[in-house]
Coordinates of C-alpha atoms and ligand atoms in Angstrom, one line a residue:
M48 CA -63.5 46.4 13.2
A49 CA -62.7 43.1 11.7
A50 CA -58.5 42.7 11.6
T51 CA -57.7 42.1 7.7
C52 CA -55.8 39.0 6.3
P53 CA -52.8 40.6 4.8
P54 CA -52.0 38.4 1.1
P55 CA -48.5 36.4 1.8
T56 CA -45.5 37.3 0.5
F57 CA -45.6 34.3 -1.6
N58 CA -47.9 31.7 -2.2
Q59 CA -46.6 28.2 -2.7
R60 CA -48.3 25.2 -4.5
I61 CA -47.4 22.0 -5.5
S62 CA -49.4 19.6 -6.9
V63 CA -47.4 16.0 -7.0
E64 CA -49.3 12.7 -8.4
L65 CA -49.3 9.4 -6.7
E66 CA -49.1 6.0 -8.7
Y67 CA -48.9 2.6 -7.4
P68 CA -49.8 -0.4 -9.0
I69 CA -51.9 -3.2 -7.4
Y70 CA -51.5 -6.9 -8.6
F71 CA -53.0 -10.0 -8.4
T72 CA -50.8 -12.8 -8.4
R73 CA -50.8 -16.1 -6.9
D74 CA -47.1 -17.9 -5.6
V75 CA -45.6 -14.2 -6.0
F76 CA -42.2 -16.3 -5.3
E77 CA -41.9 -19.0 -7.8
T78 CA -39.2 -18.2 -10.4
A79 CA -41.5 -18.7 -13.4
N80 CA -43.6 -15.3 -11.9
S81 CA -42.0 -12.6 -12.3
T82 CA -44.5 -9.8 -11.2
L83 CA -42.4 -8.7 -8.0
A84 CA -39.1 -8.2 -9.9
E85 CA -41.0 -6.2 -12.7
A86 CA -43.2 -4.0 -10.2
L87 CA -39.8 -3.8 -8.9
K88 CA -37.7 -2.7 -11.8
R89 CA -40.4 -0.6 -13.0
K90 CA -39.0 2.9 -12.4
E91 CA -35.1 2.0 -12.9
A92 CA -34.8 -1.9 -15.4
T93 CA -31.2 -1.7 -15.1
R94 CA -30.0 -1.1 -12.3
K95 CA -29.1 -4.3 -9.6
H96 CA -32.1 -3.8 -6.8
R97 CA -31.3 -3.8 -3.6
V98 CA -34.1 -5.1 -0.8
L99 CA -35.0 -5.5 2.7
L100 CA -37.4 -8.7 2.6
L101 CA -39.2 -8.3 6.2
V102 CA -41.6 -11.4 6.8
D103 CA -44.7 -11.6 9.5
R104 CA -44.2 -14.6 11.7
G105 CA -47.8 -16.3 11.0
V106 CA -47.0 -16.4 6.7
V107 CA -43.6 -18.1 8.5
D108 CA -45.0 -20.5 10.8
T109 CA -47.1 -22.0 8.4
R110 CA -45.4 -22.4 5.6
P111 CA -43.2 -25.5 4.8
A112 CA -39.7 -24.7 5.6
A113 CA -38.8 -24.7 2.3
W114 CA -40.8 -22.0 1.8
T115 CA -38.3 -19.1 3.4
R116 CA -35.5 -20.6 0.3
K117 CA -37.7 -20.4 -2.2
A118 CA -38.4 -16.6 -1.7
E119 CA -34.2 -15.6 -0.8
N120 CA -33.9 -17.5 -4.4
Y121 CA -36.6 -15.2 -6.0
F122 CA -34.4 -12.7 -5.6
D123 CA -31.3 -14.0 -6.5
R124 CA -33.0 -15.4 -9.9
H125 CA -34.0 -12.3 -10.1
G126 CA -31.0 -10.1 -9.5
L127 CA -32.0 -8.2 -7.2
A128 CA -29.4 -8.0 -4.1
L129 CA -31.3 -8.9 -1.0
V130 CA -29.3 -7.2 2.1
D131 CA -30.9 -9.6 4.1
R132 CA -34.9 -11.0 5.9
I133 CA -36.2 -10.3 9.8
V134 CA -38.9 -11.8 10.3
L135 CA -41.5 -9.9 12.3
R136 CA -43.8 -10.8 15.2
G137 CA -46.9 -10.8 13.5
G138 CA -50.5 -8.9 14.5
E139 CA -51.3 -6.4 16.6
A140 CA -48.4 -6.9 19.7
V141 CA -46.2 -4.9 16.9
K142 CA -47.9 -2.5 16.6
N143 CA -47.8 -1.9 20.3
D144 CA -45.2 -2.3 21.1
A145 CA -42.5 0.3 20.8
A146 CA -39.7 -1.7 20.4
A147 CA -40.8 -2.9 16.8
P148 CA -39.7 -0.3 15.1
Q149 CA -36.7 1.2 17.1
A150 CA -35.0 -2.4 16.0
L151 CA -36.4 -2.1 12.5
L152 CA -35.0 1.5 12.6
A153 CA -31.7 0.5 13.8
K154 CA -31.6 -3.1 11.3
M155 CA -32.3 -0.7 8.4
H156 CA -29.7 2.1 8.7
A157 CA -27.2 -0.7 9.7
L158 CA -27.6 -2.0 6.1
G159 CA -27.4 1.3 5.2
L160 CA -30.4 1.4 3.2
D161 CA -31.3 3.8 1.3
R162 CA -33.6 6.0 -0.6
H163 CA -34.1 3.7 -3.4
S164 CA -33.7 0.8 -1.6
F165 CA -36.9 -1.7 -1.5
V166 CA -38.4 -2.7 1.4
V167 CA -40.5 -5.8 0.5
I168 CA -43.2 -6.1 3.4
V169 CA -44.3 -9.9 3.6
G170 CA -48.0 -9.6 6.2
G171 CA -50.7 -8.9 7.7
G172 CA -52.6 -5.2 8.3
A173 CA -50.8 -5.3 11.6
V174 CA -46.9 -5.8 9.7
L175 CA -48.2 -3.3 6.9
D176 CA -49.5 -0.8 9.6
M177 CA -45.7 -1.0 12.2
A178 CA -43.1 -1.5 9.0
G179 CA -44.7 1.1 6.5
Y180 CA -44.5 3.4 9.1
V181 CA -40.6 2.6 9.1
A182 CA -40.5 2.9 5.8
A183 CA -41.7 5.7 5.6
V184 CA -39.5 7.4 8.0
V185 CA -35.8 6.2 7.3
H186 CA -34.4 9.2 4.7
R187 CA -38.1 10.6 4.9
G188 CA -39.1 7.9 2.8
V189 CA -37.4 5.0 1.0
R190 CA -39.5 2.4 -1.5
A191 CA -41.6 0.1 0.2
V192 CA -43.4 -3.1 -1.8
R193 CA -46.4 -4.6 0.5
V194 CA -47.3 -8.2 -0.8
P195 CA -50.6 -8.0 2.2
T196 CA -51.0 -11.3 3.4
T197 CA -54.8 -11.3 5.3
V198 CA -58.0 -10.8 3.9
L199 CA -58.2 -7.5 5.7
G200 CA -54.7 -6.7 4.0
Q201 CA -56.1 -7.4 0.4
A202 CA -59.0 -6.5 0.8
D203 CA -58.2 -3.1 2.8
S204 CA -55.4 -2.1 4.6
G205 CA -52.6 -3.0 1.6
M206 CA -54.5 -0.2 -0.7
G207 CA -54.3 2.8 0.8
V208 CA -52.2 5.0 1.9
K209 CA -51.7 5.0 5.2
N210 CA -49.3 3.8 8.3
G211 CA -48.9 3.7 11.5
V212 CA -48.4 1.9 15.6
N213 CA -50.6 2.6 18.1
A214 CA -49.2 4.5 21.1
F215 CA -50.4 5.7 24.7
G216 CA -52.6 3.1 24.1
K217 CA -54.6 5.4 21.2
K218 CA -54.3 3.3 17.6
N219 CA -52.2 4.5 15.3
F220 CA -51.5 7.4 17.3
V221 CA -48.0 7.0 15.6
G222 CA -47.1 7.3 11.5
T223 CA -47.7 8.5 7.6
F224 CA -49.9 8.8 5.0
T225 CA -47.6 7.7 2.2
A226 CA -48.2 5.4 -0.4
P227 CA -46.2 2.5 -1.6
F228 CA -44.5 2.2 -4.0
A229 CA -46.2 -1.4 -5.5
V230 CA -49.2 -3.3 -3.9
I231 CA -49.6 -7.7 -4.9
N232 CA -52.9 -10.2 -3.6
D233 CA -51.3 -13.4 -3.4
S234 CA -54.1 -15.4 -3.2
A235 CA -52.0 -18.3 -2.1
F236 CA -51.5 -16.8 1.2
L237 CA -55.0 -16.3 2.3
E238 CA -55.4 -20.5 2.7
T239 CA -52.9 -20.7 5.7
L240 CA -54.9 -18.3 7.0
G241 CA -57.1 -18.8 9.9
R242 CA -60.7 -19.2 9.8
R243 CA -61.0 -16.4 12.6
D244 CA -58.7 -14.0 10.3
T245 CA -60.5 -14.8 7.3
I246 CA -64.1 -14.2 9.4
A247 CA -62.9 -11.2 10.4
G248 CA -61.6 -9.5 7.2
L249 CA -64.7 -9.9 5.6
A250 CA -65.8 -7.4 8.2
E251 CA -64.6 -4.4 6.0
A252 CA -65.7 -5.3 2.8
I253 CA -69.2 -5.6 4.4
K254 CA -68.8 -2.2 5.6
V255 CA -67.5 -0.6 1.9
A256 CA -69.6 -2.5 0.6
L257 CA -72.8 -1.7 3.2
I258 CA -71.9 2.6 3.1
R259 CA -70.6 2.3 -1.4
D260 CA -72.2 -0.8 -3.0
R261 CA -75.8 -2.3 -2.6
G262 CA -75.2 -5.2 -5.5
F263 CA -72.0 -5.9 -3.5
F264 CA -73.4 -6.7 -0.4
E265 CA -77.0 -8.1 -2.2
W266 CA -74.0 -10.4 -3.5
I267 CA -72.0 -11.2 0.0
R268 CA -75.4 -11.6 2.0
A269 CA -76.4 -14.2 -1.0
H270 CA -72.9 -16.2 -0.6
A271 CA -73.1 -15.7 3.1
P272 CA -72.7 -19.7 3.7
V273 CA -70.2 -20.0 1.5
L274 CA -68.1 -17.5 2.6
S275 CA -68.4 -18.6 6.6
A276 CA -67.2 -21.8 5.5
C277 CA -64.1 -20.1 3.9
E278 CA -64.7 -21.3 0.3
S279 CA -61.8 -19.6 -1.5
S280 CA -62.9 -18.1 -5.6
S281 CA -65.9 -16.1 -2.7
V282 CA -63.0 -15.0 -0.3
Q283 CA -61.1 -13.8 -3.8
W284 CA -64.0 -12.1 -5.6
V285 CA -64.9 -10.8 -2.4
V286 CA -61.1 -9.3 -1.6
R287 CA -61.1 -8.3 -5.3
R288 CA -64.2 -6.2 -5.2
S289 CA -63.3 -4.2 -1.8
A290 CA -59.7 -3.6 -3.1
E291 CA -60.9 -1.7 -6.0
L292 CA -63.8 0.1 -3.6
H293 CA -61.7 1.3 -1.5
L294 CA -58.8 2.4 -4.2
S295 CA -61.6 4.2 -6.0
H296 CA -62.6 5.9 -2.5
I297 CA -58.8 7.2 -2.1
R298 CA -59.1 8.6 -5.6
T299 CA -61.6 10.1 -5.9
S300 CA -63.0 11.3 -2.1
G301 CA -61.0 14.7 -3.1
D302 CA -59.3 13.9 0.0
P303 CA -56.6 10.7 0.3
F304 CA -54.6 12.3 3.1
E305 CA -58.1 13.0 5.1
L306 CA -57.5 16.6 5.5
G307 CA -60.9 17.1 6.6
S308 CA -62.6 15.6 9.3
A309 CA -64.2 13.2 7.6
R310 CA -63.7 9.4 6.7
P311 CA -66.0 7.6 5.6
L312 CA -64.4 4.4 5.4
D313 CA -63.8 4.4 8.8
Y314 CA -68.0 3.9 9.2
G315 CA -68.7 1.4 12.2
H316 CA -64.8 2.6 13.4
W317 CA -65.4 4.7 16.4
A318 CA -66.6 1.8 18.2
A319 CA -64.2 -0.7 17.0
H320 CA -60.9 1.4 18.0
K321 CA -62.8 1.6 20.7
L322 CA -63.7 -1.7 21.7
E323 CA -60.4 -3.0 20.3
A324 CA -58.3 -0.8 23.7
M325 CA -60.8 -2.2 25.5
T326 CA -61.1 -5.3 24.5
H327 CA -56.6 -5.4 24.8
H328 CA -57.0 -6.6 21.4
R329 CA -58.4 -9.5 22.2
L330 CA -60.7 -9.0 19.6
R331 CA -59.1 -8.6 15.8
H332 CA -59.3 -5.4 14.3
G333 CA -62.2 -6.8 12.2
E334 CA -64.3 -8.7 15.2
A335 CA -64.5 -5.0 16.6
V336 CA -65.5 -3.5 12.9
S337 CA -68.0 -5.6 12.5
I338 CA -70.0 -5.0 16.1
G339 CA -68.9 -1.1 15.4
I340 CA -71.1 -1.3 12.2
A341 CA -73.8 -3.3 14.4
I342 CA -74.1 -0.5 16.5
D343 CA -74.1 2.2 13.5
A344 CA -76.3 0.3 11.8
L345 CA -78.6 0.2 15.0
Y346 CA -78.3 3.7 15.3
S347 CA -79.4 4.8 12.4
G348 CA -82.0 3.1 12.2
E349 CA -83.2 4.5 15.7
R350 CA -82.7 8.5 14.7
G351 CA -84.2 7.4 11.0
I352 CA -82.0 7.9 9.4
C353 CA -82.6 4.7 7.4
D354 CA -84.8 2.4 7.6
A355 CA -85.5 -1.0 10.4
A356 CA -85.0 -3.2 7.8
V357 CA -81.5 -2.0 6.0
A358 CA -79.8 -2.2 9.8
D359 CA -82.0 -5.6 9.7
A360 CA -79.7 -6.4 7.0
A361 CA -77.1 -5.4 7.6
L362 CA -77.3 -7.4 11.4
D363 CA -78.0 -10.6 9.4
C364 CA -75.2 -10.1 6.6
L365 CA -72.8 -9.9 9.8
A366 CA -73.7 -12.6 11.6
S367 CA -74.5 -15.5 8.9
I368 CA -71.2 -15.1 7.5
G369 CA -69.8 -15.7 11.3
L370 CA -69.0 -12.5 12.9
P371 CA -69.8 -11.0 16.2
I372 CA -71.8 -8.6 16.4
W373 CA -71.5 -8.4 20.1
D374 CA -69.6 -8.4 23.0
D375 CA -69.5 -8.3 26.5
A376 CA -67.2 -5.2 26.6
L377 CA -70.2 -3.1 25.3
D378 CA -71.7 -3.4 29.4
E379 CA -69.1 -1.6 31.0
I380 CA -70.2 1.6 32.4
G381 CA -67.3 4.7 32.4
S382 CA -68.3 6.8 35.1
D383 CA -71.1 9.1 33.6
G384 CA -73.3 6.3 34.0
M385 CA -73.6 5.4 30.2
P386 CA -71.6 2.9 28.3
R387 CA -67.6 3.4 28.6
V388 CA -67.2 2.3 24.5
L389 CA -69.5 6.2 23.5
D390 CA -66.1 7.5 25.1
G391 CA -64.7 6.5 21.5
I392 CA -66.7 8.9 19.7
E393 CA -64.6 11.9 21.0
E394 CA -62.1 9.9 20.3
F395 CA -61.9 9.6 16.9
R396 CA -63.0 13.3 16.8
E397 CA -59.7 13.5 18.3
H398 CA -57.8 12.0 15.8
L399 CA -59.1 13.2 12.6
G400 CA -59.6 16.5 14.4
G401 CA -61.9 19.2 13.2
D402 CA -65.7 19.0 13.7
L403 CA -67.2 15.5 15.0
T404 CA -68.1 13.4 11.4
L405 CA -69.5 10.2 11.8
T406 CA -70.9 8.3 8.8
M407 CA -74.2 6.6 9.1
L408 CA -76.1 4.1 7.3
A409 CA -78.8 5.7 4.7
A410 CA -79.8 3.0 2.7
V411 CA -77.5 -0.2 1.6
G412 CA -75.0 0.7 0.0
E413 CA -75.3 4.5 1.5
G414 CA -73.9 6.2 3.6
R415 CA -74.8 9.6 5.2
E416 CA -72.7 11.9 7.3
V417 CA -74.1 13.1 10.5
H418 CA -72.1 15.6 13.2
E419 CA -74.0 14.8 16.1
A420 CA -73.9 11.7 18.0
D421 CA -77.3 11.7 21.5
R422 CA -75.8 9.4 23.5
S423 CA -78.7 8.1 25.1
R424 CA -79.9 6.9 21.6
M425 CA -76.7 5.1 21.0
A426 CA -76.9 3.8 24.5
A427 CA -80.0 2.4 23.3
S428 CA -78.8 0.9 20.2
I429 CA -76.6 -1.0 22.7
A430 CA -78.9 -2.4 25.0
K431 CA -81.0 -3.4 21.9
L432 CA -78.1 -4.7 20.0
R433 CA -77.6 -6.7 23.0
A434 CA -81.2 -8.4 22.6
R435 CA -80.5 -9.1 19.7
A436 CA -77.4 -11.3 19.9
E437 CA -79.3 -12.3 23.4
R438 CA -81.4 -13.7 20.6
R439 CA -79.5 -15.3 18.1
G440 CA -77.3 -16.9 21.2
A441 CA -80.7 -18.4 22.3
A442 CA -81.5 -19.4 18.7
Ligands
NAD535 N1 -53.5 1.4 7.0 C1 -54.8 1.0 6.7 O1 -55.4 2.3 5.7 C2 -55.7 0.4 7.5 C3 -56.8 -0.1 7.4 C4 -57.3 -0.9 7.8 C5 -56.9 -2.0 8.6 N2 -55.7 -2.0 9.7 C6 -54.9 -2.1 10.5 O2 -54.9 -3.9 9.8 C7 -54.6 -3.9 11.3 C8 -55.4 -5.5 11.1 O3 -54.5 -6.4 9.9 P1 -55.2 -7.9 9.9 O4 -56.2 -8.0 9.9 O5 -54.3 -8.4 8.8 O6 -54.2 -9.1 11.0 P2 -53.2 -8.9 12.1 O7 -51.6 -8.5 10.7 O8 -53.0 -9.1 13.3 O9 -53.1 -11.2 11.6 C9 -53.9 -11.6 12.4 C10 -52.7 -13.0 12.0 O10 -52.4 -13.3 11.4 C11 -51.9 -13.5 11.3 N3 -51.1 -14.6 9.5 C12 -50.5 -12.9 9.1 N4 -50.9 -14.0 8.1 C13 -50.9 -15.2 7.4 C14 -50.9 -16.0 6.4 N5 -51.0 -15.6 5.6 N6 -51.2 -17.2 7.1 C15 -51.0 -17.2 8.3 N7 -51.4 -16.9 9.1 C16 -51.3 -15.1 9.3 C17 -50.6 -12.8 12.3 O11 -49.5 -13.6 12.4 C18 -51.3 -12.2 13.0 O12 -51.0 -13.6 13.6 C19 -55.2 -3.9 12.1 O13 -53.8 -2.8 13.2 C20 -55.8 -2.4 11.5 O14 -55.4 -1.1 12.5 C21 -54.6 -0.4 8.4
ZN536 ZN1 -61.0 -0.9 9.5

């Protein structure tokens, strides 16, 4: 006889509403620009707010030395108490270095930050992830304001509720779901970003366009030449629409903390995360996502989930913007005789928990969840991709 589950003695139910503003502005540390100051004062206008400023080394290195003084001066002029400024190593290295969060924790302890103090994080997705994680665990959460400085940060990672660091060779193995206090996208930062990082960041916009918004995808496709040249107003428009689509998904999906098994915005990411690890982060996250999108588009075509023409459109768009659709790491063969990258499928499932759920491409602008992956056909899709990339290389 099946055991019946007794009713609970108490049933605890709590609803928490999360709200954070996202501002688009320019020159956030110009004294005349009150966006950041107003964002910090939004809950308590009168108190003297204590702020720790964290800045990505990549940002500091590409700006005139006076920029740092200007940023420091900003807090003074707006009646905010800047307690310290710390420059953090940028890029994936800051998420791979186990000592980095520890050093930041020690610093925040020494400064005596409390739960009403602010951490203003100015940097790329990697710095936002690492520093956002530390801010989320100090006193179980100090207020973090994100100022993303890369295309990827402004179009995707800065918008959401996730942070984290890599450990044991696994992407984002340690982290939390925590909403930021506010997000400020400053377009001026994108002008110092190198071409490689600008193009890489566009992969996340193509990803969300492919699974959510046909019109956006067609716009990107039509503007591939100017995007490939990193033309500023087009890049800014893509950033804005991508940010909007990511925000909309997080708000309306019904699962902002990813308690279920699905993660539609991670289309192409099972392969991307594995490729990042296999290449020891030689590939940028956005570049690995581009290759992941290409594999899953071909696989979707191969399995009849979408028409072959849809997969072709996806691959052509990525390549015409200058994103990679191939990396030789895909040639690595595992002990089972299959491409080693396929181990990323189980690792992806493990990260999410529950049943395997992958998002595939059903049509341009429409994703579809599947719960099994045929490894042989996935390997065939990778072989097809190789041939495709070779043809492009030869063209
Ligand atoms: N939390 C999330 O929801 C989420 C979502 C997507 C991606 N991510 C993560 O984001 C990370 C990738 O972020 P990314 O693409 O921004 O790259 P990145 O943070 O690795 O930065 C790339 C390089 O650009 C430099 N840089 C940053 N801003 C600059 C500027 N304005 N001018 C010149 N150089 C600058 C950095 O120092 C670094 O060397 C990955 O770790 C990825 O896993 C997180
Ligand atoms: Zn991503």
